[in-house]
Structure formats: structure tokens, C-alpha cells
CSV table of C-alpha atoms and ligand atoms in Angstrom, one decimal:
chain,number,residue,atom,x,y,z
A,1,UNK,CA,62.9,95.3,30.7
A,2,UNK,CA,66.0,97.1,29.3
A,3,UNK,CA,69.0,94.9,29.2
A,4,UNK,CA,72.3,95.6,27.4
A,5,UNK,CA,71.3,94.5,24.5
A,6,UNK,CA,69.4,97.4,23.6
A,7,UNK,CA,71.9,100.0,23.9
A,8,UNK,CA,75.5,99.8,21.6
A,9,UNK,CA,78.3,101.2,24.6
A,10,UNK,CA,80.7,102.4,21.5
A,11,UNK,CA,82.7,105.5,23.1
A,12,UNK,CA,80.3,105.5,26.4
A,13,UNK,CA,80.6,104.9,29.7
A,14,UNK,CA,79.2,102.4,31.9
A,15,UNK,CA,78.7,103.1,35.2
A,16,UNK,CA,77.9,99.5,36.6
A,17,UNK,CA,76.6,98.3,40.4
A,18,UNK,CA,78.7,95.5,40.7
A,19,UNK,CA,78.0,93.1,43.8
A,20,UNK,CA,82.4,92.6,44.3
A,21,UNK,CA,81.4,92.2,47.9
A,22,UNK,CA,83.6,88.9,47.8
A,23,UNK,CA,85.4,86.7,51.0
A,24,UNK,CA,89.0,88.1,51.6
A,25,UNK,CA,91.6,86.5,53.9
A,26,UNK,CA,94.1,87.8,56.4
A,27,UNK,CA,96.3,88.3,53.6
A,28,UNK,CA,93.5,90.3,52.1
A,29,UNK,CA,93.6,87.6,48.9
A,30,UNK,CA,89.7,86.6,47.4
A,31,UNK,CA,89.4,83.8,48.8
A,32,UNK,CA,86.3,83.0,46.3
A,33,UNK,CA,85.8,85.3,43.1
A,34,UNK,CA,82.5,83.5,42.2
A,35,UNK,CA,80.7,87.2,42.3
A,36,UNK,CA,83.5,88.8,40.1
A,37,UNK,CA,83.0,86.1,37.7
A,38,UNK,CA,79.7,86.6,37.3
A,39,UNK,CA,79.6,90.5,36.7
A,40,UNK,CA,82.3,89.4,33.4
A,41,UNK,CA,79.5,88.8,31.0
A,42,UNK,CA,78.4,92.5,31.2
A,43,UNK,CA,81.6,93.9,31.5
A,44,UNK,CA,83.2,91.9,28.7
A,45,UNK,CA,80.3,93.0,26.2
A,46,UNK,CA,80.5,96.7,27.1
A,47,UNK,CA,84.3,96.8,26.5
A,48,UNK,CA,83.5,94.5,23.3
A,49,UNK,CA,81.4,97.0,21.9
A,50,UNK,CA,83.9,99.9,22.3
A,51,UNK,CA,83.0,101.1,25.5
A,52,UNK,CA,85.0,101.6,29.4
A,53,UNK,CA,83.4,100.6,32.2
A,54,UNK,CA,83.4,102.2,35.7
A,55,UNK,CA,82.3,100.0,38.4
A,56,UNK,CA,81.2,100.1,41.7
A,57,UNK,CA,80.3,98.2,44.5
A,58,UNK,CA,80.6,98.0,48.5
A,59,UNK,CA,82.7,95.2,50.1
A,60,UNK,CA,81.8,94.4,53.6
A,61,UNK,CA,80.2,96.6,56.5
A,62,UNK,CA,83.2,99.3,57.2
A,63,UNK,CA,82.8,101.9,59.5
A,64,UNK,CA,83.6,104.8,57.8
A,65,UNK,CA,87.1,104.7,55.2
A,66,UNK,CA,88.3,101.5,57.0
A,67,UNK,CA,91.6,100.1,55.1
A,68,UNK,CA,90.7,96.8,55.7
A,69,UNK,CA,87.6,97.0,53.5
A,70,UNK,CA,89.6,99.0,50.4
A,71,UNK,CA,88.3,97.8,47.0
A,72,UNK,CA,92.2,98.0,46.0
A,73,UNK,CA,92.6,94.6,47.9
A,74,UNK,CA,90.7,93.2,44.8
A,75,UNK,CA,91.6,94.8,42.1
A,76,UNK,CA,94.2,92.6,41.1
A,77,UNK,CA,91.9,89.6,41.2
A,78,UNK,CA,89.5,91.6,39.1
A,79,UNK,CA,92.2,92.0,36.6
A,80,UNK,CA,92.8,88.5,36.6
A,81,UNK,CA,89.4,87.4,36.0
A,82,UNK,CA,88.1,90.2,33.2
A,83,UNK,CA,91.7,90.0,31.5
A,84,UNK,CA,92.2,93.0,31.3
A,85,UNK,CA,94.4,95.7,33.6
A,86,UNK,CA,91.8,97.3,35.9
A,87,UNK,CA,92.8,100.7,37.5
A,88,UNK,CA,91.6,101.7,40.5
A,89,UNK,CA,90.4,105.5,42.6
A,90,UNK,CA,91.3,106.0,46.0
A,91,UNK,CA,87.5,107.4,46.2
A,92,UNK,CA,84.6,107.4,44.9
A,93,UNK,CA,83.2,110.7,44.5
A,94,UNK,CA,85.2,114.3,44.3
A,95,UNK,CA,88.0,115.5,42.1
A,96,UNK,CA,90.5,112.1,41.8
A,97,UNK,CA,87.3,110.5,40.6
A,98,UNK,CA,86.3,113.4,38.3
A,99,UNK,CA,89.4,113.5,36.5
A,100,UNK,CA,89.9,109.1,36.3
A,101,UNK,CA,86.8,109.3,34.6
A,102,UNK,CA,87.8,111.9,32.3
A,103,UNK,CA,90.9,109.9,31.2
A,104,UNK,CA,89.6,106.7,31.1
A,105,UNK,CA,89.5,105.5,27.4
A,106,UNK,CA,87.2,102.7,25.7
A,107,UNK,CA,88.6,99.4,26.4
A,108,UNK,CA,89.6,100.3,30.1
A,109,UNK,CA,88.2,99.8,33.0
A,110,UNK,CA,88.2,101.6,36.4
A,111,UNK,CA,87.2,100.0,39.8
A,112,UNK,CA,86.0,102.7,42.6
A,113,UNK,CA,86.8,102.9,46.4
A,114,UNK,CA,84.1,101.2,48.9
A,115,UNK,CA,80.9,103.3,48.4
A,116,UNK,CA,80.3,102.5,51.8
A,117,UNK,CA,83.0,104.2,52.8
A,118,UNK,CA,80.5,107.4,53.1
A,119,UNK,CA,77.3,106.2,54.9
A,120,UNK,CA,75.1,108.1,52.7
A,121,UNK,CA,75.5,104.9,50.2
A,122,UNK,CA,73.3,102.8,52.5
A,123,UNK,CA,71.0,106.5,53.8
A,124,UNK,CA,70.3,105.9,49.9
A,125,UNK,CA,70.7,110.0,50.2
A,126,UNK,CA,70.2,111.4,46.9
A,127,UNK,CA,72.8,114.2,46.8
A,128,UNK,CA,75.3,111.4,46.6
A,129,UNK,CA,73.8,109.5,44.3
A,130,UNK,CA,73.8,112.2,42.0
A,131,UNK,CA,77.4,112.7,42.5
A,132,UNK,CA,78.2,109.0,41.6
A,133,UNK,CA,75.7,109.2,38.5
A,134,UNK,CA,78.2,111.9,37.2
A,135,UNK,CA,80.8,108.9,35.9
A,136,UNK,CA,78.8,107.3,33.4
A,137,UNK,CA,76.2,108.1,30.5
A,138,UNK,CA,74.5,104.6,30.7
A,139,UNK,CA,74.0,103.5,34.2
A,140,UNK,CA,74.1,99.3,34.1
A,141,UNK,CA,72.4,97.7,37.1
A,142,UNK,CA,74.2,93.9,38.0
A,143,UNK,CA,74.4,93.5,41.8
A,144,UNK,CA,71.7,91.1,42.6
A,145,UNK,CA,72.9,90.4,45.5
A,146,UNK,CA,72.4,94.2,46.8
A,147,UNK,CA,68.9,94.3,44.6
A,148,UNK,CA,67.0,94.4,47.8
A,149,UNK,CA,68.7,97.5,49.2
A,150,UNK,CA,67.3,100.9,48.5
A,151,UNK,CA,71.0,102.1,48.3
A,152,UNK,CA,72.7,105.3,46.3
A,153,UNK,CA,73.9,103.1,43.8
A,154,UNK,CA,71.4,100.3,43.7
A,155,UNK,CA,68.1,102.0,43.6
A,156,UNK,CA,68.5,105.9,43.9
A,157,UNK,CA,71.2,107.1,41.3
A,158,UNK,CA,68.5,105.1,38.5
A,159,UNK,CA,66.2,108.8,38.8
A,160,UNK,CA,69.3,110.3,37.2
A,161,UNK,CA,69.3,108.3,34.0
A,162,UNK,CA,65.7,109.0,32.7
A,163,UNK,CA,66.4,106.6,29.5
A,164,UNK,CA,70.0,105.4,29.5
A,165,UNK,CA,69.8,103.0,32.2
A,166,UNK,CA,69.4,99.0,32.1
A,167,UNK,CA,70.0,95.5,33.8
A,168,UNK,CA,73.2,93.8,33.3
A,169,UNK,CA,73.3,90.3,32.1
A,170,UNK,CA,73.7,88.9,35.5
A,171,UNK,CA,70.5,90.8,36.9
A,172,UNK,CA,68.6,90.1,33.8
A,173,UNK,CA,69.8,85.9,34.1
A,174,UNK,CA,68.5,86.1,37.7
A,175,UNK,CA,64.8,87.7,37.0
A,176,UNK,CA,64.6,85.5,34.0
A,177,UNK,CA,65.2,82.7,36.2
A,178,UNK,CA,62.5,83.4,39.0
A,179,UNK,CA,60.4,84.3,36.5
A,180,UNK,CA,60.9,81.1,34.8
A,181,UNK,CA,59.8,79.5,38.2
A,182,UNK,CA,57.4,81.2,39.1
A,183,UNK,CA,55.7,82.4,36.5
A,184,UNK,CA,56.6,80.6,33.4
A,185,UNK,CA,57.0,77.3,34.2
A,186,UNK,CA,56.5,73.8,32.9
A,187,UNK,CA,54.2,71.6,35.0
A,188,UNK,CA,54.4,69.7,37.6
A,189,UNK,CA,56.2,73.0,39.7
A,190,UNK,CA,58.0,71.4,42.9
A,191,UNK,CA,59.4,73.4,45.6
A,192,UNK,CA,62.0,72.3,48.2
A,193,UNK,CA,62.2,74.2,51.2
A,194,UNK,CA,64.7,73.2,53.7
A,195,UNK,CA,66.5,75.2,56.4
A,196,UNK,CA,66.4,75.9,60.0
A,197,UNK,CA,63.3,77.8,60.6
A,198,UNK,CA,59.5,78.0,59.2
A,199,UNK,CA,59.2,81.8,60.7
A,200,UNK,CA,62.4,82.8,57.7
A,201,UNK,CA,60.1,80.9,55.4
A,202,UNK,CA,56.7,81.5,55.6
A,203,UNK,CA,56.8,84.4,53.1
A,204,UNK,CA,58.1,82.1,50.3
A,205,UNK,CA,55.3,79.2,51.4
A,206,UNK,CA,52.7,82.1,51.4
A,207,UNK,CA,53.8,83.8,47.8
A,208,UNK,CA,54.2,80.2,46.0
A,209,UNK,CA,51.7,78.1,47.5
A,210,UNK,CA,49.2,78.5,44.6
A,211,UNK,CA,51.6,78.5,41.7
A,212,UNK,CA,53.4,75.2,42.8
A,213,UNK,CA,52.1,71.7,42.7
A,214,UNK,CA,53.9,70.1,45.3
A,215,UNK,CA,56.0,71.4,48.4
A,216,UNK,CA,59.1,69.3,49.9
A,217,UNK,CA,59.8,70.0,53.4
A,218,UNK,CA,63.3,69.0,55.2
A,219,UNK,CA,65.5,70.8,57.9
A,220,UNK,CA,64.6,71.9,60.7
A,221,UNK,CA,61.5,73.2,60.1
A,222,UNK,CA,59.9,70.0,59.7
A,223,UNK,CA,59.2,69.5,63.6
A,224,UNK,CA,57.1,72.3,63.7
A,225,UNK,CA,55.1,70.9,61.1
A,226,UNK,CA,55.0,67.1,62.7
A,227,UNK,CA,54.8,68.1,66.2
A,228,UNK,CA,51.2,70.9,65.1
A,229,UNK,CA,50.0,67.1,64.0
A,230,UNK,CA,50.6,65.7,67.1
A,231,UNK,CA,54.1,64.1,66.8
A,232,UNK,CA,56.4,63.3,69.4
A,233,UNK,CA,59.8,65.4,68.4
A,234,UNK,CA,62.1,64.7,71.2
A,235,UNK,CA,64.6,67.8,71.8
A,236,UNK,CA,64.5,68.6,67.9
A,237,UNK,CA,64.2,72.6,66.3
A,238,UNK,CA,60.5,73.6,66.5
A,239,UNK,CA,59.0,77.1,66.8
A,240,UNK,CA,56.4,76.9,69.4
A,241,UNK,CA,54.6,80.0,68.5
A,242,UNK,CA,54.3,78.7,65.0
A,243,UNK,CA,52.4,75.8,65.3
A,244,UNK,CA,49.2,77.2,63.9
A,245,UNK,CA,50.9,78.8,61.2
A,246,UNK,CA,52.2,75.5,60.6
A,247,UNK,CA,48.4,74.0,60.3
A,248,UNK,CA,47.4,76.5,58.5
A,249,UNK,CA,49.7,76.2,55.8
A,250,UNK,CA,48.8,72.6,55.0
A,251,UNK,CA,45.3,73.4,55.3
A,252,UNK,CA,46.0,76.5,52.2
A,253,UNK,CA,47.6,73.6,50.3
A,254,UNK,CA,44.9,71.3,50.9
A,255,UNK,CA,42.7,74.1,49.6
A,256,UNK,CA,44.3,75.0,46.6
A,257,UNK,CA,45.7,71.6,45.6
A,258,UNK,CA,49.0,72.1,46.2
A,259,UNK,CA,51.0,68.8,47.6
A,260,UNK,CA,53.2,69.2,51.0
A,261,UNK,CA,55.3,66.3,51.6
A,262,UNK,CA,56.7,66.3,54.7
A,263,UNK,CA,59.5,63.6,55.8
A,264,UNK,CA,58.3,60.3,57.0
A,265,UNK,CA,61.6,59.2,58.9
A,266,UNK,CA,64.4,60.9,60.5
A,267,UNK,CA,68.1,61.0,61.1
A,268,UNK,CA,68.0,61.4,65.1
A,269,UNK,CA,70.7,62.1,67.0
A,270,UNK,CA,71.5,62.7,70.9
A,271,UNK,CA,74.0,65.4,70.7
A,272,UNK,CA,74.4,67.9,67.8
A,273,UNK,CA,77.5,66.6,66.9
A,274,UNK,CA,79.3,64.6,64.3
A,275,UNK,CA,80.2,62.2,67.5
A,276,UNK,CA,76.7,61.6,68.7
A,277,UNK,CA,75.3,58.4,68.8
A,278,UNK,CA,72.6,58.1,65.8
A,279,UNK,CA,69.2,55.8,64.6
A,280,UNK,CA,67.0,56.0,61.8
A,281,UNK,CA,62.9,56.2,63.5
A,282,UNK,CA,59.6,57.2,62.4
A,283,UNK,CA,59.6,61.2,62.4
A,284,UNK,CA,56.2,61.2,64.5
A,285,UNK,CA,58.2,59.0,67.2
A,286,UNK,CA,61.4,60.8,68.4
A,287,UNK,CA,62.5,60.0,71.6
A,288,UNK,CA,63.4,62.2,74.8
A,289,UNK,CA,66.6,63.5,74.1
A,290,UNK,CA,67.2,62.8,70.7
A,291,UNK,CA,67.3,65.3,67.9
A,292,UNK,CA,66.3,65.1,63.9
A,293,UNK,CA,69.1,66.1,62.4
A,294,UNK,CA,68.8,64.8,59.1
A,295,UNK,CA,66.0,63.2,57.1
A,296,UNK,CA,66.1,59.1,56.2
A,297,UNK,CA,66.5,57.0,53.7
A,298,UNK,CA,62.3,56.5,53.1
A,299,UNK,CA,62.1,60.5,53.0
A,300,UNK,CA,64.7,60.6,50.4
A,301,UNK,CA,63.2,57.6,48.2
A,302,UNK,CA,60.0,59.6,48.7
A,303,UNK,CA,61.0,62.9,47.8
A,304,UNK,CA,63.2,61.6,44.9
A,305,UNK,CA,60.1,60.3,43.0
A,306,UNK,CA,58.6,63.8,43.3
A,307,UNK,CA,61.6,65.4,41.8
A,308,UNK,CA,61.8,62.7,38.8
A,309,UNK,CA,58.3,63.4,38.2
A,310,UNK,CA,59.3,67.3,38.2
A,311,UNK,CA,59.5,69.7,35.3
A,312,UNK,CA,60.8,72.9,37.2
A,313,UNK,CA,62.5,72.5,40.2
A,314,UNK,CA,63.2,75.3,43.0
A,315,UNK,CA,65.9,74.4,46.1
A,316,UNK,CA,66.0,76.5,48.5
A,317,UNK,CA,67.7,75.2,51.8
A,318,UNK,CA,69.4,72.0,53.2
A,319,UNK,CA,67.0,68.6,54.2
A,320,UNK,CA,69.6,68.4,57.4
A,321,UNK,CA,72.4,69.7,59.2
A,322,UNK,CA,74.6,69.4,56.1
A,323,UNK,CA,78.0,71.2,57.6
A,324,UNK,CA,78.1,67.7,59.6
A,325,UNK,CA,79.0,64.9,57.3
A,326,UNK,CA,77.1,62.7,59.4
A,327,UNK,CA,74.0,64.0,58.5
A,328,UNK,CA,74.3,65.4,55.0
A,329,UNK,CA,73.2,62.5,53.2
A,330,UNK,CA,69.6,63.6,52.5
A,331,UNK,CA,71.0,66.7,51.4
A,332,UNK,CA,73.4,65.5,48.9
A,333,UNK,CA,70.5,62.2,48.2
A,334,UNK,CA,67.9,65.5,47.4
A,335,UNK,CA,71.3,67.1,45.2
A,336,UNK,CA,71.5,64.1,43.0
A,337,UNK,CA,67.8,63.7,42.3
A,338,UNK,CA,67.6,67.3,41.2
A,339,UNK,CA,70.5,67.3,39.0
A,340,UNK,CA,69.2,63.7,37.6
A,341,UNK,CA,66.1,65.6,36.8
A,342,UNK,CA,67.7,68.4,34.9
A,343,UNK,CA,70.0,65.9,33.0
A,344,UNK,CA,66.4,64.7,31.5
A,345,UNK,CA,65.2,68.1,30.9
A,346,UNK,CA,64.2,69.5,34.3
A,347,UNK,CA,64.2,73.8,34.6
A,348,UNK,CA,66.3,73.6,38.3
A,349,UNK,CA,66.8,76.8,40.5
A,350,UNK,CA,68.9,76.8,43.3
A,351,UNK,CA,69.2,80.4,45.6
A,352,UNK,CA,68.9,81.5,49.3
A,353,UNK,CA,71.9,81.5,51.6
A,354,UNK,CA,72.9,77.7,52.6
A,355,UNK,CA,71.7,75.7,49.6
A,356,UNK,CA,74.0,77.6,47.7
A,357,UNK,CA,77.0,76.7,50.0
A,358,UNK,CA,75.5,73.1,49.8
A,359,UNK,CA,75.7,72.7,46.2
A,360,UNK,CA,79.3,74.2,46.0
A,361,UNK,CA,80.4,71.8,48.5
A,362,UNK,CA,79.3,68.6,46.8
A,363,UNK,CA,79.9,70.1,43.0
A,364,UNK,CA,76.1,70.0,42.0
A,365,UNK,CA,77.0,74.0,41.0
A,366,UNK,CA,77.0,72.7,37.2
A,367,UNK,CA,74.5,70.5,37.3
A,368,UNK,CA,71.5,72.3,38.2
A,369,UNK,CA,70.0,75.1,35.5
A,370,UNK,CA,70.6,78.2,37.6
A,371,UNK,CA,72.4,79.1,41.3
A,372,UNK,CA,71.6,82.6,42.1
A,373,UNK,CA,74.2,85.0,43.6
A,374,UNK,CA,71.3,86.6,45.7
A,375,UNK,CA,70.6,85.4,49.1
A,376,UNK,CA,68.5,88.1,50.9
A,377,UNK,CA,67.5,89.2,47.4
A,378,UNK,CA,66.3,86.1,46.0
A,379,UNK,CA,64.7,85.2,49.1
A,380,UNK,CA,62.7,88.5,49.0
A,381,UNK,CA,61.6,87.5,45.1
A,382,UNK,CA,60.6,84.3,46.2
A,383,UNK,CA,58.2,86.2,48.5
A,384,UNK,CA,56.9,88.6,45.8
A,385,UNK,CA,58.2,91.4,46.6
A,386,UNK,CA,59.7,93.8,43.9
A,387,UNK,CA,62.9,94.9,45.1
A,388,UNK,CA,64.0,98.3,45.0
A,389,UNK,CA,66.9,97.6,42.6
A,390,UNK,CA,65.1,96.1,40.0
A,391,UNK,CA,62.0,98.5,40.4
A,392,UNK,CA,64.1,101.3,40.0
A,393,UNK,CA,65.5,100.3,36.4
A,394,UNK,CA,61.8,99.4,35.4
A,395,UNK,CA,61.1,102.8,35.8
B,1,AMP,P1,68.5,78.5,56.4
B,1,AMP,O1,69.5,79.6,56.5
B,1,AMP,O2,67.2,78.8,57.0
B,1,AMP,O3,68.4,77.9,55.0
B,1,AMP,O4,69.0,77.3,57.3
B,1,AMP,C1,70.2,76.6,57.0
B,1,AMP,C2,70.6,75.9,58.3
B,1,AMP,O5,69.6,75.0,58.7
B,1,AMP,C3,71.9,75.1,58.0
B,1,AMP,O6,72.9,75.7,58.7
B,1,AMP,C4,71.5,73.7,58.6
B,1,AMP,O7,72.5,73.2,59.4
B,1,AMP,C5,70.3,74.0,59.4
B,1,AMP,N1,69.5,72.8,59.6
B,1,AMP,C6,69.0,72.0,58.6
B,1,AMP,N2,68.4,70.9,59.2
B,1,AMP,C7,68.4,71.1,60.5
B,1,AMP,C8,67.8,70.3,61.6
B,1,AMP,N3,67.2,69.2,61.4
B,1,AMP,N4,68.0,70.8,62.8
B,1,AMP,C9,68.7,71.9,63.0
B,1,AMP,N5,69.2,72.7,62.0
B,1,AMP,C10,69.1,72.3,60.8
């Protein structure tokens, strides 16, 4: 695996995939620079040897040149973060682009227009990709969130840098970090999958189930899972069609000694609501019109013991409805028992979507080993697949 490490950047260009596809406001202000932060690593070291960096990235899903979606509204921010006074191309291919690049010396830094902006970017078409590989002689690859894409700039462009191409720090953290999971890791291997649905799920059960030891199940997915063995689930989330599915899974684990624990009591609620009325019951025994919503206090004692007993720790989803304070508790209960872990030494991985956003919102962000910046990506390592992105740097 090429990182930057093995090339020096004096008097070169990088052309870098960022992943700049950051929250704006109606005032078109980043309204969290969390993904701009983490692409300064690669960019500070490239200047640091003596080099300029061009980067490029999308921002949000425009239809054709769409104002609202410019990559000017950030460059400020980006300034602000690297330190340094970014400029900034109406474009990202043709002429304007042709001749910034040209000018640009080492030390600088020059922040492209929306690649989405043509819709070739996302056809992956390789004309344009060509055209964009123009603007560098080292092509750095850092947008893991975008990994999973077979885009111009994330997978494509690659063919045109036989040998000068490579992962930035940020991509190479975030393999290293599955890898360390996955493949790497330091016994006893727990997984905690929480969320809304098994069906989003499954792939990740199916891909870890042998190289875990034991399995935490919370959210919503645990009624499918209670009511395949026979529990009474009142009006809570379940998949109908995947109660097999559900069977089947434990019986894989069963078969290759890998531990499920599923909750033993339940948050129930009658309403989804923050108002609703709320008790504490077996989760085998939910009433008619009452709802798990989050797990309880036994579940999180349980699960707890696991996780101090852990030596790598993956967390991927919420154990309840955490956006409703009343039933976040076994959320932020499972959030301190990993970070306690890691305190004594635990590996823990946090990625995928919502647990992210959970461990911003209580602060466990730099407490646990690693949060990915991925969602869709990291899901789609968790499920053993090799993503386009990354695949096409290997190469
Ligand atoms: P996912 O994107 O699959 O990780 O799902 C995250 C969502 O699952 C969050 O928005 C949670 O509110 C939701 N969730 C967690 N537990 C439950 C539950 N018991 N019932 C319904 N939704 C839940």
C-alpha cells in the first residue's frame, strides 16, 4: 500500500480527492469542518515537503453548475483550517484550470469547482478523468467517504498515474483501522451492532461473524431477532420477511463459536415520542401497543461486562432511539463502557452513519481509538467488499 510517505512532493503537484462534502447553512457558512480537518494531515505534509496541492472534491448532489453547491462557499473555511490562503477555480477542467495550475507555486494551494458540476464525475467517464489527471504529477487519494464510488476522481483518474499515485493519510488511517479490526486484532473481538434494521446489516453480520467472538445486538433490529424465538414484541420495529434470516444468523454463530447477545429487557414505550408514557419489561414480553425503544438497565450491565472483557471493540449503530433523550441511555451506558475499555487499553472503532452522530453528541469522539469519516464506505468494508477507491490505488 503506497502512502505519502513513500514519495518526497518537493516542486510537485498533488492532485488530492478530498471528501470537502461538508454541512453548509443558509448563509452558506460550514456548519461542521470535521471532514476538512481531517484531509489537513496530508495536505500539511505535501506543502511541508515543498510541494502545492490541488484538490478536489464534490459537495452535495447539484444538478448541473448549481451556485448553491460552489466549492467557493468553503474556501474560506478551508483557509482557516490548513492556515494557509487557499485560492480557488471557477472550474474544474478547461483553460482557467490549465493556467491556475500552471501558476500555482509550492507552498500554495488551489481548491477546484464542484466536480459534479459535470455529471460525467459520477458516469466515472474516462475522458474526464483524464482531463482532471492533467493537474497533478502525484495523484493522492483521501476521500474515504467517496471510496465506495467508482467516480472520475475516486477510482478512474488512478489508470492515469501508472506509479505516482498513493493514499493520503486519512485513507491510509481508515484501512489501517478496519484492518486492525478485522484482521489484526487482539482477542476477545466484540462487535456492536445497533440501528434500525437487520436487512442494512446482514452483510456486516455475514462478513464478521467468524472473525469476532461475540456480537452485541441493540436498536431496532433486536425484535426481529426476539420475536424469530418466539417473543411477544408489541408494536416494536421488526422485519417480517427476515425472520429466518434472523435464525439463521444465530444458528452460524452457534456454529462457529461466535457469542450473540441479544438484550434481555427493554425501554418500552406507547408512542414514539419523548412524551410517551414508558416501563422497563422483559424484552420477550412487550405488551400490545407498546414499543422498545431503548434497551434496559440489565441489557446494559450485561453488555458492559462484554465490553470490559474486550480487547478490540467495533460500534457500529445506536442500542435505542438515541435522538430522543428519553431513550438514549443505553446508548450513552454502551458509550461509556467502550471508552472505559479503551482507557485500559481496548483497540475501539467507531463508523457507519448514526453512531458517529451519537458519539459527537455525547463527546465520546476522543475517547474511542478511531471514528471513521466513511459511512456508506465503511459500512461496505465492514462487509468485505474492496471498494473501488481503494482498489484502484492498489493497482
Ligand atoms: P442505522 O442507520 O441503521 O444505524 O439506524 C439508526 C437509527 O436507528 C437511529 O435513527 C435510531 O433512532 C434508530 N433506532 C434505534 N433503536 C431503535 C428502536 N428500538 N426502534 C426504532 N428505531 C430505532
Amino acid at each position: 500500500m503506497k502512502t505519502l510517505n513513500d514519495f518526497n512532493f518537493k516542486n510537485k503537484k498533488a492532485l488530492i480527492r478530498v471528501d470537502f462534502n461538508v454541512p453548509l447553512n443558509d448563509e452558506f457558512q460550514v456548519t461542521d469542518d470535521t471532514r476538512i480537518q481531517a484531509a489537513k494531515p496530508t495536505i500539511i505534509k505535501i506543502l511541508e515537503d515543498g510541494g502545492s496541492c490541488v484538490l478536489m472534491s464534490h459537495l452535495g448532489r447539484p444538478k448541473g453548475k448549481e451556485d448553491q453547491f460552489s466549492l467557493r462557499h468553503i474556501a474560506d473555511k478551508v483557509s482557516e483550517v490548513i492556515g494557509v490562503q487557499v485560492k480557488f477555480v471557477n472550474d474544474c477542467i478547461g483553460e482557467e484550470v490549465a493556467e491556475a495550475v500552471d501558476n500555482l507555486k509550492a507552498g500554495e494551494i488551489l481548491l477546484l469547482e464542484n466536480l459534479r458540476f459535470y455529471e460525467e464525475e459520477k458516469n466515472g467517464d474516462v475522458a474526464f478523468a483524464e482531463q482532471l489527471s492533467q493537474w497533478g504529477d502525484v495523484y493522492v487519494n483521501d476521500a474515504f467517504g467517496t471510496a465506495h464510488r467508482e467516480h472520475a476522481s475516486t477510482a478512474i483518474i488512478a489508470q492515469f498515474f501508472p506509479e505516482n499515485k498513493c493514499f493520503g493519510s486519512l485513507l491510509a488511517t481508515e484501512i489501517e483501522s478496519i484492518d486492525k479490526v478485522l484482521n489484526n486484532s487482539e482477542k476477545p473481538v466484540t462487535a456492536i451492532l445497533g440501528g434500525a434494521k437487520v436487512s442494512s446489516k446482514i452483510g456486516i453480520v455475514e462478513n464478521i461473524i467468524e472473525k469476532v467472538d461475540h456480537i452485541i445486538i441493540g436498536g431496532g433490529m433486536t425484535f426481529t431477532f426476539i420475536k424469530a424465538l418466539g417473543g411477544t414484541i408489541g408494536n416494536s420495529l421488526v422485519e417480517d420477511d427476515k425472520l429466518q434470516l434472523a435464525l439463521d444468523i444465530l444458528k452460524l454463530a452457534e456454529e462457529k463459536d461466535t457469542k450473540i447477545h441479544l438484550p434481555v429487557d427493554a425501554l418500552i414505550a406507547d408512542a414514539f415520542s419523548n412524551d410517551a408514557n414508558t416501563q422497563t419489561v422483559d424484552t420477550y414480553e412487550i405488551p400490545d401497543g407498546w414499543m422498545g425503544l431503548d434497551v434496559g438497565p440489565e441489557t446494559s450491565d450485561n453488555f458492559a461486562q462484554v465490553i470490559a472483557e474486550s480487547k478490540t471493540i467495533l460500534w457500529n449503530g445506536p442500542l435505542g432511539v438515541f435522538e430522543l433523550e428519553n431513550f438514549s441511555k443505553g446508548t450513552i451506558e454502551l458509550g461509556n463502557a467502550i471508552t472505559e475499555a479503551t482507557a485500559n487499553g481496548a483497540f475501539s472503532l467507531v463508523g457507519g452513519g448514526d453512531s458517529v452522530a451519537a458519539v459527537k453528541q455525547f463527546g465520546f469522539g476522543e475517547k474511542v481509538s478511531y471514528v471513521s469519516t466513511g459511512g456508506g464506505a465503511m459500512l461496505e468494508m465492514l462487509e468485505g467488499k474492496t471498494l473501488p477507491g481503494i482498489e484502484a490505488v492498489l493497482k
